[in-house]
Coordinates of C-alpha atoms in Angstrom, one line a residue:
M260 CA 0.0 0.0 0.0
G261 CA 1.3 3.4 -0.9
G262 CA 1.4 6.3 1.6
M263 CA 2.7 4.3 4.6
G264 CA 6.0 6.2 4.9
K265 CA 8.3 3.6 3.4
T266 CA 10.3 6.2 1.5
T267 CA 10.5 8.5 4.5
V268 CA 11.9 5.6 6.6
A269 CA 14.4 4.7 3.9
E270 CA 15.6 8.3 3.6
A271 CA 16.1 8.5 7.3
I272 CA 18.2 5.4 7.3
F273 CA 20.3 6.6 4.4
N274 CA 20.8 10.1 6.0
K275 CA 21.9 8.6 9.3
Y276 CA 24.1 5.8 8.2
H277 CA 25.7 6.7 4.8
P278 CA 28.8 8.3 6.3
S279 CA 29.8 4.9 7.7
F280 CA 30.1 3.3 4.3
E281 CA 32.8 3.7 1.6
A282 CA 30.1 3.8 -1.1
K283 CA 26.4 4.4 -1.1
S284 CA 23.5 4.6 -3.5
F285 CA 19.8 5.6 -3.0
L286 CA 17.7 4.4 -5.9
Q287 CA 14.4 6.1 -5.5
N288 CA 11.1 5.6 -7.2
M289 CA 12.2 2.4 -8.9
R290 CA 8.7 1.6 -9.9
E291 CA 8.8 4.4 -12.4
R292 CA 12.4 4.0 -13.8
K293 CA 14.0 1.8 -16.5
L294 CA 16.3 -1.0 -15.5
V295 CA 19.2 0.5 -17.5
D296 CA 18.8 3.8 -15.7
L297 CA 18.8 2.1 -12.3
Q298 CA 21.9 0.1 -13.2
E299 CA 23.8 3.2 -14.5
Q300 CA 23.0 5.1 -11.3
L301 CA 24.1 2.3 -9.1
L302 CA 27.4 2.0 -10.9
F303 CA 28.0 5.7 -10.9
D304 CA 27.1 6.1 -7.2
V305 CA 29.3 3.3 -6.0
V306 CA 32.3 3.2 -8.4
K307 CA 31.9 6.4 -10.3
L308 CA 31.6 4.5 -13.5
T309 CA 30.1 6.7 -16.2
K310 CA 30.4 4.4 -19.3
V311 CA 29.8 0.7 -19.5
E312 CA 31.0 -1.5 -22.4
G313 CA 28.0 -2.9 -24.1
S314 CA 24.5 -1.5 -23.7
S315 CA 22.3 -4.4 -22.5
V316 CA 20.9 -5.0 -19.1
D317 CA 23.1 -8.1 -18.9
D318 CA 26.3 -6.1 -19.7
R319 CA 25.5 -3.7 -16.9
R320 CA 24.6 -6.6 -14.5
Y321 CA 28.0 -8.1 -15.2
E322 CA 29.7 -4.8 -14.4
I323 CA 27.8 -4.6 -11.1
K324 CA 28.8 -8.2 -10.2
K325 CA 32.4 -7.5 -11.2
R326 CA 33.0 -4.2 -9.5
L327 CA 30.9 -4.2 -6.3
P328 CA 31.5 -7.4 -4.4
T329 CA 34.5 -6.2 -2.4
R330 CA 33.0 -2.9 -1.3
K331 CA 31.3 -2.0 2.0
V332 CA 28.2 -0.3 0.5
L333 CA 24.9 1.0 1.6
V334 CA 22.3 0.5 -1.1
I335 CA 18.7 1.7 -0.7
L336 CA 16.2 0.3 -3.2
D337 CA 13.0 2.3 -2.9
D338 CA 9.7 1.0 -4.3
I339 CA 10.9 -2.2 -6.0
C340 CA 8.0 -3.7 -7.9
H341 CA 9.5 -6.6 -9.9
A342 CA 11.9 -9.4 -9.4
D343 CA 13.6 -8.3 -12.6
Q344 CA 14.8 -5.2 -10.8
L345 CA 16.6 -7.3 -8.2
K346 CA 18.1 -9.5 -10.9
A347 CA 19.2 -6.5 -13.1
L348 CA 21.0 -4.9 -10.1
A349 CA 22.6 -8.2 -9.0
I350 CA 21.0 -8.0 -5.6
K351 CA 21.2 -11.2 -3.6
R352 CA 21.8 -11.8 0.1
D353 CA 25.5 -12.1 -0.5
S354 CA 25.8 -9.2 -2.9
F355 CA 28.6 -6.7 -2.4
G356 CA 31.3 -6.8 0.3
R357 CA 31.5 -7.5 3.9
G358 CA 29.6 -5.0 6.1
R359 CA 27.2 -4.1 3.3
R360 CA 23.6 -3.1 3.9
I361 CA 20.8 -3.4 1.4
V362 CA 17.5 -1.8 2.3
I363 CA 14.5 -2.5 0.2
T364 CA 11.1 -0.9 0.3
T365 CA 8.3 -2.5 -1.6
R366 CA 4.6 -2.9 -1.8
N367 CA 5.1 -6.6 -2.7
K368 CA 6.4 -8.4 0.3
H369 CA 7.0 -11.6 -1.7
L370 CA 9.9 -9.8 -3.4
V371 CA 11.7 -9.6 -0.1
G372 CA 11.6 -13.4 0.2
I373 CA 13.4 -13.8 -3.1
I374 CA 16.7 -12.6 -1.6
E375 CA 16.3 -14.2 1.8
V376 CA 16.6 -11.0 3.9
G377 CA 18.2 -11.0 7.3
I378 CA 15.6 -8.7 8.9
R379 CA 12.1 -8.0 7.7
Y380 CA 9.9 -5.2 8.8
V381 CA 6.3 -5.2 7.8
S382 CA 4.0 -2.3 8.5
L383 CA 0.3 -2.9 8.4
K384 CA -1.6 0.4 8.2
Q385 CA -4.9 0.3 10.0

């Protein structure tokens, strides 16, 4: 359900904790954005990569897998709506380096189960 404050909570987490990480990315409004744009933003935010060889979603996913696994990153994924988004961003429980934190907000709680999250918070608005 929209309007429950998921983005507000995600922004508060990002603002409080981002100084503790060597790299960070806050991907907002994912429901409304193209996969390629999300991948490019993640690569730029975390490794300052502005150009990726090849132009497909798979080429960019390969770059994410290659460049991010050793980094201590904070990644906020706001408003995920499809499993394809997690796949395109190479998001799994063991993605990125040691000490990483991946925060996901979604209206579809089954998506959280796909990556076997460590902590799950579900808010039920009355």
